[in-house]
Coordinates of C-alpha atoms in Angstrom, one line a residue:
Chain A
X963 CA 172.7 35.3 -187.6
X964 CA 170.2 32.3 -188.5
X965 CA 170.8 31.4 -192.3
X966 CA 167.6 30.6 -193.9
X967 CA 168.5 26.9 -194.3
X968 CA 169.0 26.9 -190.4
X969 CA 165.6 28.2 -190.4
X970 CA 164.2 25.7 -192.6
X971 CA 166.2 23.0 -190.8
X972 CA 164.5 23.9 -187.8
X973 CA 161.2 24.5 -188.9
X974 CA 161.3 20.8 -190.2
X975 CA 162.9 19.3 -186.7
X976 CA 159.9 21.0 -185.0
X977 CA 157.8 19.5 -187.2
X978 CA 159.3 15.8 -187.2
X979 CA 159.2 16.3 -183.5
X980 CA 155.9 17.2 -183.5
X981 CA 154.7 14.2 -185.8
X982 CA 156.5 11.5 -183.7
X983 CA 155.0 13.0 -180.1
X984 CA 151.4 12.9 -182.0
X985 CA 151.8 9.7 -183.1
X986 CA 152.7 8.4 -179.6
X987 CA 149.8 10.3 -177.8
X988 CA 147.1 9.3 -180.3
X989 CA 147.7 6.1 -180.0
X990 CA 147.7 6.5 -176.3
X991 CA 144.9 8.3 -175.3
X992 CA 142.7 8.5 -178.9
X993 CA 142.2 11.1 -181.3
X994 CA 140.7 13.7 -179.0
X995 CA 144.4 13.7 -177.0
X996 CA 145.1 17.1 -175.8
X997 CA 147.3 19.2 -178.1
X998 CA 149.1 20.6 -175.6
X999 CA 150.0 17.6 -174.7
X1000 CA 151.6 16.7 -177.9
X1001 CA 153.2 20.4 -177.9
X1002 CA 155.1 19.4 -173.7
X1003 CA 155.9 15.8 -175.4
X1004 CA 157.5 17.0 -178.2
X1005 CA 159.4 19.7 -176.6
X1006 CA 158.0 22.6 -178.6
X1007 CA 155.5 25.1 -177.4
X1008 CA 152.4 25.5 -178.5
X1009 CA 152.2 28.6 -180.5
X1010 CA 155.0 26.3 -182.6
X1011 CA 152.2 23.8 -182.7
X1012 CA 149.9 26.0 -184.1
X1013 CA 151.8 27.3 -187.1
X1014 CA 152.7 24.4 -188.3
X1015 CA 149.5 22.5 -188.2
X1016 CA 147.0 25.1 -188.5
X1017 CA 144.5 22.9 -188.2
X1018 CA 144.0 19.7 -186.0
X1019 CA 143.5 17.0 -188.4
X1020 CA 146.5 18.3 -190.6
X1021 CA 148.2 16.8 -187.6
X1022 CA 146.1 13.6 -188.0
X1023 CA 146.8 13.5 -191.1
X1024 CA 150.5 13.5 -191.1
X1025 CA 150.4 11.0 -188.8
X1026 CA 148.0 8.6 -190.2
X1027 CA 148.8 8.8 -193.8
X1028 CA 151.1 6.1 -194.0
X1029 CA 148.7 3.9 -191.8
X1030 CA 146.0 4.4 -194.3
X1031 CA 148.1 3.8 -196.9
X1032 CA 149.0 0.1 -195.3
X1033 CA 144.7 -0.2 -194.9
X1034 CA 144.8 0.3 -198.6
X1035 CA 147.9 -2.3 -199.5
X1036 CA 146.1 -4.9 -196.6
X1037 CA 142.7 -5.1 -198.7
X1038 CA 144.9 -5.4 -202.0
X1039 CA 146.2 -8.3 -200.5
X1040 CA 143.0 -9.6 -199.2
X1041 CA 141.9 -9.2 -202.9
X1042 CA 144.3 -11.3 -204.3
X1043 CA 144.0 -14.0 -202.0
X1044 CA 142.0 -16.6 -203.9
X1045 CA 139.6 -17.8 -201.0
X1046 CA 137.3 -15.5 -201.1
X1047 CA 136.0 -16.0 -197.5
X1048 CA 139.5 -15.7 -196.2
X1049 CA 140.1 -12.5 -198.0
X1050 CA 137.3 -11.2 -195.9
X1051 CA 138.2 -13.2 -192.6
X1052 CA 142.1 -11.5 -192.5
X1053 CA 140.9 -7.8 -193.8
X1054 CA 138.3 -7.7 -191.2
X1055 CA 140.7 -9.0 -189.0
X1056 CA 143.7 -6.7 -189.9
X1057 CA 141.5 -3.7 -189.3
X1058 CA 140.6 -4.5 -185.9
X1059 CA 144.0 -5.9 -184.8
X1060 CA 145.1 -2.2 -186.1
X1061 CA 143.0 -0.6 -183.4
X1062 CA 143.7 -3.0 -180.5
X1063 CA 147.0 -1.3 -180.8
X1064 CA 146.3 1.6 -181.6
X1065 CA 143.8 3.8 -179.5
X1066 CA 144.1 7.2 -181.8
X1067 CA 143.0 4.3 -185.3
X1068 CA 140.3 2.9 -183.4
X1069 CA 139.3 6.0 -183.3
X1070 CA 139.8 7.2 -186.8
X1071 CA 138.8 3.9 -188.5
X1072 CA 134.8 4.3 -187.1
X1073 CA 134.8 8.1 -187.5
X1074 CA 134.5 10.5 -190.7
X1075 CA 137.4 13.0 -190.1
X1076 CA 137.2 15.6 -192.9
X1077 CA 139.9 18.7 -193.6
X1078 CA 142.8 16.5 -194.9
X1079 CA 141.7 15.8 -199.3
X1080 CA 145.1 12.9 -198.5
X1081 CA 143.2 11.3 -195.5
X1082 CA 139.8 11.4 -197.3
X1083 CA 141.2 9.9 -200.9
X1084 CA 142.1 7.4 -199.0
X1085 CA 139.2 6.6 -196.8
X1086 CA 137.9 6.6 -200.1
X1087 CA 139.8 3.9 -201.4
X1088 CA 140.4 1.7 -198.3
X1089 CA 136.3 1.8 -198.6
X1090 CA 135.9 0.9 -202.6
X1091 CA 138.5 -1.9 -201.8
X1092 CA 135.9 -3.3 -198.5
X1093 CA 133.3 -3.3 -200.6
X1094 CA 134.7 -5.5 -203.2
X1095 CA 135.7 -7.7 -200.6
X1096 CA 132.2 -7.8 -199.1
X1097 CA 130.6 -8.3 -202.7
X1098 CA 132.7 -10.7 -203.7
X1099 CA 132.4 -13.0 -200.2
X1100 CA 128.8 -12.8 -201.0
X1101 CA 128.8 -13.8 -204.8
X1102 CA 131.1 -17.2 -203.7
X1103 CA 127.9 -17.7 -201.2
X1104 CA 130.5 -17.4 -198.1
X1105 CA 129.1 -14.2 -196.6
X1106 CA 125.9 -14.2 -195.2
X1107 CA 123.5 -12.1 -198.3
X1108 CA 122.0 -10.1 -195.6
X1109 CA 125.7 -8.1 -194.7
X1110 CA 126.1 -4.8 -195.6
X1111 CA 128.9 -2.7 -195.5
X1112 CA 127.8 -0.4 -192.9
X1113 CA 128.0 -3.7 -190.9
X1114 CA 131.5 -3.6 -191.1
X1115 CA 131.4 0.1 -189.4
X1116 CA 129.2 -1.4 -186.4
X1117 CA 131.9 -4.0 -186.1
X1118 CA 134.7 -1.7 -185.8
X1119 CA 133.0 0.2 -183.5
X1120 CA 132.1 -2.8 -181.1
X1121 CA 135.5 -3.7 -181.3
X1122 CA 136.6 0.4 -180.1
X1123 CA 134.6 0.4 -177.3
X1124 CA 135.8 -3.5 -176.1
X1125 CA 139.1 -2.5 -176.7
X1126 CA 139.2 0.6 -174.4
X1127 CA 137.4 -1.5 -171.8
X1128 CA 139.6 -4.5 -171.6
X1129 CA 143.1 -2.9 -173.7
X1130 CA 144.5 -3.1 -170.5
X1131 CA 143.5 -6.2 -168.6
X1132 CA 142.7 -8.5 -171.2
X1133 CA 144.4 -7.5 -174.5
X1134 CA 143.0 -10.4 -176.3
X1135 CA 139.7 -10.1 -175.7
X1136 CA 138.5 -8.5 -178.7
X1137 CA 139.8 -12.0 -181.0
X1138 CA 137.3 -14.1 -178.9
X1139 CA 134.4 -11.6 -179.6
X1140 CA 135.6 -11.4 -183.2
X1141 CA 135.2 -14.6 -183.4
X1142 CA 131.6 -15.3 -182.7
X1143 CA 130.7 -12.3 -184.7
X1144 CA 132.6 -13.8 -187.9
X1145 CA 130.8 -17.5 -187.1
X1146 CA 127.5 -15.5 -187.1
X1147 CA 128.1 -14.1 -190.8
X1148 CA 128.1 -17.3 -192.5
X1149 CA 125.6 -18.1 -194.6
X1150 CA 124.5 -21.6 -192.6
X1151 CA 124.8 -19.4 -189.3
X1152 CA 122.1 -17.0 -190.7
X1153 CA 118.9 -18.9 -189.1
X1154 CA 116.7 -16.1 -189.4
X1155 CA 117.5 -12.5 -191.6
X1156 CA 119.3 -10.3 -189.2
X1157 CA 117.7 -7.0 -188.1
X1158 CA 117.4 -4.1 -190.6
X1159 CA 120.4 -2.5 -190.9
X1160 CA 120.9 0.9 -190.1
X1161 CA 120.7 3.1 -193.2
X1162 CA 124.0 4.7 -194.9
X1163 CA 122.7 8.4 -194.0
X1164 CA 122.4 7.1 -190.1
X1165 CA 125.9 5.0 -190.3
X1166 CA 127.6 8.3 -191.9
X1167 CA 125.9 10.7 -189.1
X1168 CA 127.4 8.6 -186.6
X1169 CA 130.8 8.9 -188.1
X1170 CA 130.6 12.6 -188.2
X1171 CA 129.1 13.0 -184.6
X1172 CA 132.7 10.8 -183.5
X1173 CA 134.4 13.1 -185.5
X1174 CA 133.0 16.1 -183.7
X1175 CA 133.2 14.3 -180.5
X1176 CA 137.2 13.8 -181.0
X1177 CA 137.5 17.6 -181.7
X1178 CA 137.2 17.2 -185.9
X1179 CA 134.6 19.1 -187.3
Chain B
X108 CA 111.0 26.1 -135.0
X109 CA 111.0 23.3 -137.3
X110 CA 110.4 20.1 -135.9
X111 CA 111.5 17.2 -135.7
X112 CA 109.2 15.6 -137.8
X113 CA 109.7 18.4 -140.3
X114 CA 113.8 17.8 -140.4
X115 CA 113.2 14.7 -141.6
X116 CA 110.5 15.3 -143.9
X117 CA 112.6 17.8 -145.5
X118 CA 115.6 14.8 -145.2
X119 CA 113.6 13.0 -147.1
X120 CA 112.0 15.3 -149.4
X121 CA 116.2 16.0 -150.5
X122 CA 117.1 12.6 -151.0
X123 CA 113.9 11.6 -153.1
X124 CA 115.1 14.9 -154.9
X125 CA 118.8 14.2 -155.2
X126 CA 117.9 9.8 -156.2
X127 CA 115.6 11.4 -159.3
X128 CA 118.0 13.8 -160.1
X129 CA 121.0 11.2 -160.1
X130 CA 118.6 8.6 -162.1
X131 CA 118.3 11.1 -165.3
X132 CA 121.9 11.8 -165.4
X133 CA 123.6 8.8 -165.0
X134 CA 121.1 7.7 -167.6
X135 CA 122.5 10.9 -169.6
X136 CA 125.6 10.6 -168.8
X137 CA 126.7 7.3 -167.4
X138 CA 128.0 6.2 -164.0
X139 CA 131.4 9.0 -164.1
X140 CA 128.4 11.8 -164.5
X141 CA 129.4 14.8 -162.3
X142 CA 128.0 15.1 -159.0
X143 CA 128.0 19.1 -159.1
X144 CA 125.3 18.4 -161.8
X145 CA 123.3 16.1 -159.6
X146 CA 123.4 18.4 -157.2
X147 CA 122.3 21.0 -159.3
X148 CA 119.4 19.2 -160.8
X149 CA 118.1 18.4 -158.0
X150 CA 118.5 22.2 -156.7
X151 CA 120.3 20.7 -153.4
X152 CA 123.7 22.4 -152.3
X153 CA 126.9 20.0 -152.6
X154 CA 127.2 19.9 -148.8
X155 CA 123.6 17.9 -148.5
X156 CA 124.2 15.3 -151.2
X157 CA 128.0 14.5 -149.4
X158 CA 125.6 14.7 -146.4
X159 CA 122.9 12.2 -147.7
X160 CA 125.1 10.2 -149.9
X161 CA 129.1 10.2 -148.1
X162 CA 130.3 8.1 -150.7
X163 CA 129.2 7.8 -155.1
X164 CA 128.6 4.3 -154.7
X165 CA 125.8 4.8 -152.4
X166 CA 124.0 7.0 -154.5
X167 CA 124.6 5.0 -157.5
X168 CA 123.2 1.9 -155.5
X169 CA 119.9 4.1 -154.5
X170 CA 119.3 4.6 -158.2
X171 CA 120.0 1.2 -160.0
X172 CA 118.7 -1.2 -156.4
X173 CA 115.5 -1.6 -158.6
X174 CA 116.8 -1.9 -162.3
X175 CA 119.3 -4.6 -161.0
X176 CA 116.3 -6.5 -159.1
X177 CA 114.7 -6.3 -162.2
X178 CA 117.3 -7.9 -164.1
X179 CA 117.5 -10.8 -161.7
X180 CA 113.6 -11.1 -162.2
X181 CA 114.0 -11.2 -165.9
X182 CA 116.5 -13.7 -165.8
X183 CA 114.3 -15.5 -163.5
X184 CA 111.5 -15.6 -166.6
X185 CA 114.1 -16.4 -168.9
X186 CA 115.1 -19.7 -167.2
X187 CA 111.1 -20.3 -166.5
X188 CA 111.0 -20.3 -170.8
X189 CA 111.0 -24.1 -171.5
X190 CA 113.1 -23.7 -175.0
X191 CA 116.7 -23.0 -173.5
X192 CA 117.8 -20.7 -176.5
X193 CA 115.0 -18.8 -176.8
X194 CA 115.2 -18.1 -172.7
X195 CA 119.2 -17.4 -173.2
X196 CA 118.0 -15.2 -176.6
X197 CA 115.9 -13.0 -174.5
X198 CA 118.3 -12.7 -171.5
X199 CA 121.2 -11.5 -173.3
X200 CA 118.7 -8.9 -175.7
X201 CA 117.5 -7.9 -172.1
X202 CA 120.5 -6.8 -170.9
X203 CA 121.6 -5.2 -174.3
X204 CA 118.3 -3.2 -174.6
X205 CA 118.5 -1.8 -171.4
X206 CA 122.1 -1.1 -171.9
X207 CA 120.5 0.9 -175.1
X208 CA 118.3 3.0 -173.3
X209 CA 120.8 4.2 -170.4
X210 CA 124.2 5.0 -170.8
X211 CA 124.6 4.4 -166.6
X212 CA 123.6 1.2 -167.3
X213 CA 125.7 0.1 -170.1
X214 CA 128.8 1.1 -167.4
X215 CA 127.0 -0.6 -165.2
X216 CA 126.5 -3.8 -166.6
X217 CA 129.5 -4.2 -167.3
X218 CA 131.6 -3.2 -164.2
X219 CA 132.2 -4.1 -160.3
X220 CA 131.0 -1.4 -158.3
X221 CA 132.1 -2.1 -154.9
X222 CA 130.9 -0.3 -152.0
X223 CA 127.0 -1.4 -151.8
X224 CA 126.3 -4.8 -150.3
X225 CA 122.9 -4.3 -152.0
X226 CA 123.9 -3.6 -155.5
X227 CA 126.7 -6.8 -155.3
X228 CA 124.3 -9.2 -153.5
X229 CA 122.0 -8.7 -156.7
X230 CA 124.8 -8.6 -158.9
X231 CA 125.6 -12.5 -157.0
X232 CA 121.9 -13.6 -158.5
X233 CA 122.1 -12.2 -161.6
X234 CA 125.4 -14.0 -162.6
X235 CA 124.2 -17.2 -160.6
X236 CA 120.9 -17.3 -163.2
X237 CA 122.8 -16.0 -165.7
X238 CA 125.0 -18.5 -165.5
X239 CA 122.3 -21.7 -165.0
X240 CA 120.8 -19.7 -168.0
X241 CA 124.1 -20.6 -170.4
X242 CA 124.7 -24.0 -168.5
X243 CA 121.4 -25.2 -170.1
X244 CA 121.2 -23.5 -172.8
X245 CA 125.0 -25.7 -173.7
X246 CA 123.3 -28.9 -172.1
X247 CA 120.5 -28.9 -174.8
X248 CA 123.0 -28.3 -177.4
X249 CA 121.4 -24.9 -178.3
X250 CA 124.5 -22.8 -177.4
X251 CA 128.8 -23.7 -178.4
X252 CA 130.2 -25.9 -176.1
X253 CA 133.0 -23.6 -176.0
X254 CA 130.9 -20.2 -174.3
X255 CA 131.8 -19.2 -171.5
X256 CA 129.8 -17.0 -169.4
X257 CA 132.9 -14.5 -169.3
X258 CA 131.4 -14.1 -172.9
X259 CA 128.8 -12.2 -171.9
X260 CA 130.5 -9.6 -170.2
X261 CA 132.5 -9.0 -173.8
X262 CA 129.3 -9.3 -175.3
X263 CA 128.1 -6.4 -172.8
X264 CA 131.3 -4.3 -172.8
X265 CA 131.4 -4.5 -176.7
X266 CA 127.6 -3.5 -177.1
X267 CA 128.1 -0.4 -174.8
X268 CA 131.0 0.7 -177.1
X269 CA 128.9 0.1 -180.0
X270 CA 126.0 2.5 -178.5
X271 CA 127.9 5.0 -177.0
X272 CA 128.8 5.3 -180.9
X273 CA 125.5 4.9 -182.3
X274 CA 123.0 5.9 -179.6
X275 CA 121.7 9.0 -180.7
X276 CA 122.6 8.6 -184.8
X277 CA 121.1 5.2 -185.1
X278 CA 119.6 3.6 -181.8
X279 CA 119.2 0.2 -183.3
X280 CA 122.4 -0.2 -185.0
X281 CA 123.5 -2.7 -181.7
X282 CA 120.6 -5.0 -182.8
X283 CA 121.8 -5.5 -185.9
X284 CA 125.5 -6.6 -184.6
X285 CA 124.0 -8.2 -182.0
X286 CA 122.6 -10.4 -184.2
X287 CA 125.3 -11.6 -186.2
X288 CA 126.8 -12.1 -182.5
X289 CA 124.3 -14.7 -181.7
X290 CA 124.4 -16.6 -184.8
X291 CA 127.4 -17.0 -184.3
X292 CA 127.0 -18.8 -180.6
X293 CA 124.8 -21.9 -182.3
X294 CA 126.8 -24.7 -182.4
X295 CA 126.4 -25.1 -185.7
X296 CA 128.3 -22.3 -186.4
X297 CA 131.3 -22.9 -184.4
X298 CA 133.3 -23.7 -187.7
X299 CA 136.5 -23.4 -185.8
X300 CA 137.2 -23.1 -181.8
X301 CA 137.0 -19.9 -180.8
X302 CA 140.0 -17.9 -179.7
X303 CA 140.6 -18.6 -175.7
X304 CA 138.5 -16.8 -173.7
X305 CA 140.1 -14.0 -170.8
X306 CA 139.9 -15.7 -167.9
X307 CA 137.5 -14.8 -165.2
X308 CA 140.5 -12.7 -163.3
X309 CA 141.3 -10.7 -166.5
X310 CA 137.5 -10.3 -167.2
X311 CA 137.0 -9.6 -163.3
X312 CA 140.0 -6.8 -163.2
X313 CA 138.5 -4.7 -166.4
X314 CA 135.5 -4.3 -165.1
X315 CA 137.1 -3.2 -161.8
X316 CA 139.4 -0.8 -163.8
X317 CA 136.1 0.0 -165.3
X318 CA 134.6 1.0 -162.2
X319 CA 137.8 2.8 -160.9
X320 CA 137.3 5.2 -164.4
X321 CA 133.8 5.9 -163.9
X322 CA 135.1 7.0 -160.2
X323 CA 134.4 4.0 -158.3
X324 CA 136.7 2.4 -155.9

């Protein structure tokens, strides 16, 4: 007979189990990697899948918490850096270094996956943290006054989609393309006002429709 | 009986059929688009399009011939514009709007179909003016001495990411980042050397594994 704390020690096994094989094939294959593939990997089947995480991005979230969490502590740092330029210049880069490694974040950090409160707290900080990064590069007059921080969501989704097109064969890539783009926000490299940029509403719909896309709605 | 002549009217009534119906999807759907659908569109049977068009490549070359003459024509203008920025300007927003509007040419653009002496003898003049389009652009001092014209295809790779994520939520978002991108490719800008570029193998083997994804060989 199974004691209930061999029960519980099971359940949780499954679930470590099913964390680790998650994080692995997210950051493989992205955030719309099959869950059955998750289920084979981590050796439990899927109706075990199911009952633990009900939902798909309750999976996402237990493996991305901690990742978010480090987003969070990188822009803190960032902040207390006292160049403000350079603040900018490593949080910008940190981000997209993140998803060069990481196929399932490059993912999540250009799309608005909803269903986990822990996920979207913080989203939400990670995001109040940008912005003072971005307001404060402006007010030392070493960001370019015509950024935005829905500019910062184009950039990280450039950087996806050159990522999963040269990840493989040229893993560097995205630094030299980085590059340019950070020359081209200074304030003496902004010869004439960039286009419009698109609107919060617009940046935010395109977030959702990767969400939905990836298999969050 | 059917004639001759009528065989190969009704040939040639198929293929005009099956080119226009592959021309709205890969524009749809980009360059892996299935060919069941093409088929379908085009209200052929499977057998006749494997008939008409034994291998993708051919199809795909049948479709984009034109487009990719067109680009070499526009680079052609572009090099006729006596102010080598503004001709190097227009080039690259050329090639990045017509990404925009057709997802089969954003893969396109930015991978090595093989299979269609056509489509690579034009792909040879685009990069040859492309390239005499960057060289002068660098000569005049107009562009950092440090681009390289594997640049471009990061530039091109990056931009399809970015409207693969943005097309239909906010279709001028890739302006916007383009922007910032060539701002940063005055040499005044160039603050610091840019990161070293991929070399042309690395660049040449992603856009090969690019157009082994999309089902190209």
């Amino acid at each position: 007979m199974t004691t209930s704390a061999g029960l519980r020690a099971d359940a949780e096994r499954n679930r470590r189990q099913l964390v680790e094989a998650a994080r692995a094939v997210f950051a493989e294959r992205g955030l719309d990697a099959s869950l059955d593939e998750i289920a084979r990997r981590a050796g439990v089947g899927n109706a075990t899948l199911y009952r633990r995480f009900p939902h798909r991005c309750l999976l996402l979230a237990a493996v991305f918490v901690d990742t978010l969490g480090a987003v969070v502590d990188a822009a803190a740092r960032a902040l207390a850096d006292p160049d403000p330029w350079a603040g900018f210049v490593a949080h910008i880069t940190f981000l997209c270094e993140l998803q060069a490694g990481n196929r399932g974040l490059a993912d999540l950090l250009a799309a608005r996956v909803r269903g986990s409160a822990e996920l979207e707290a913080l989203r939400g900080e990670a995001f109040a943290a940008l912005t003072a990064l971005i307001d404060r590069a402006k007010a030392s007059g070493d960001l370019r006054a015509d950024f935005r921080h829905e500019d910062v969501v184009l950039i990280l989704m450039a950087n996806a989609g050159l990522i999963d097109r040269t990840g493989a064969t040229a893993p560097a890539a995205w630094r030299r393309q980085l590059a340019y783009v950070l020359d081209g926000l200074r304030p003496s490299a902004a010869v004439s006002a960039a286009p419009t940029a698109p609107g919060r509403r617009q940046i935010l719909r395109a977030m959702d429709a990767l969400a939905e896309r990836y298999g969050y709605q």
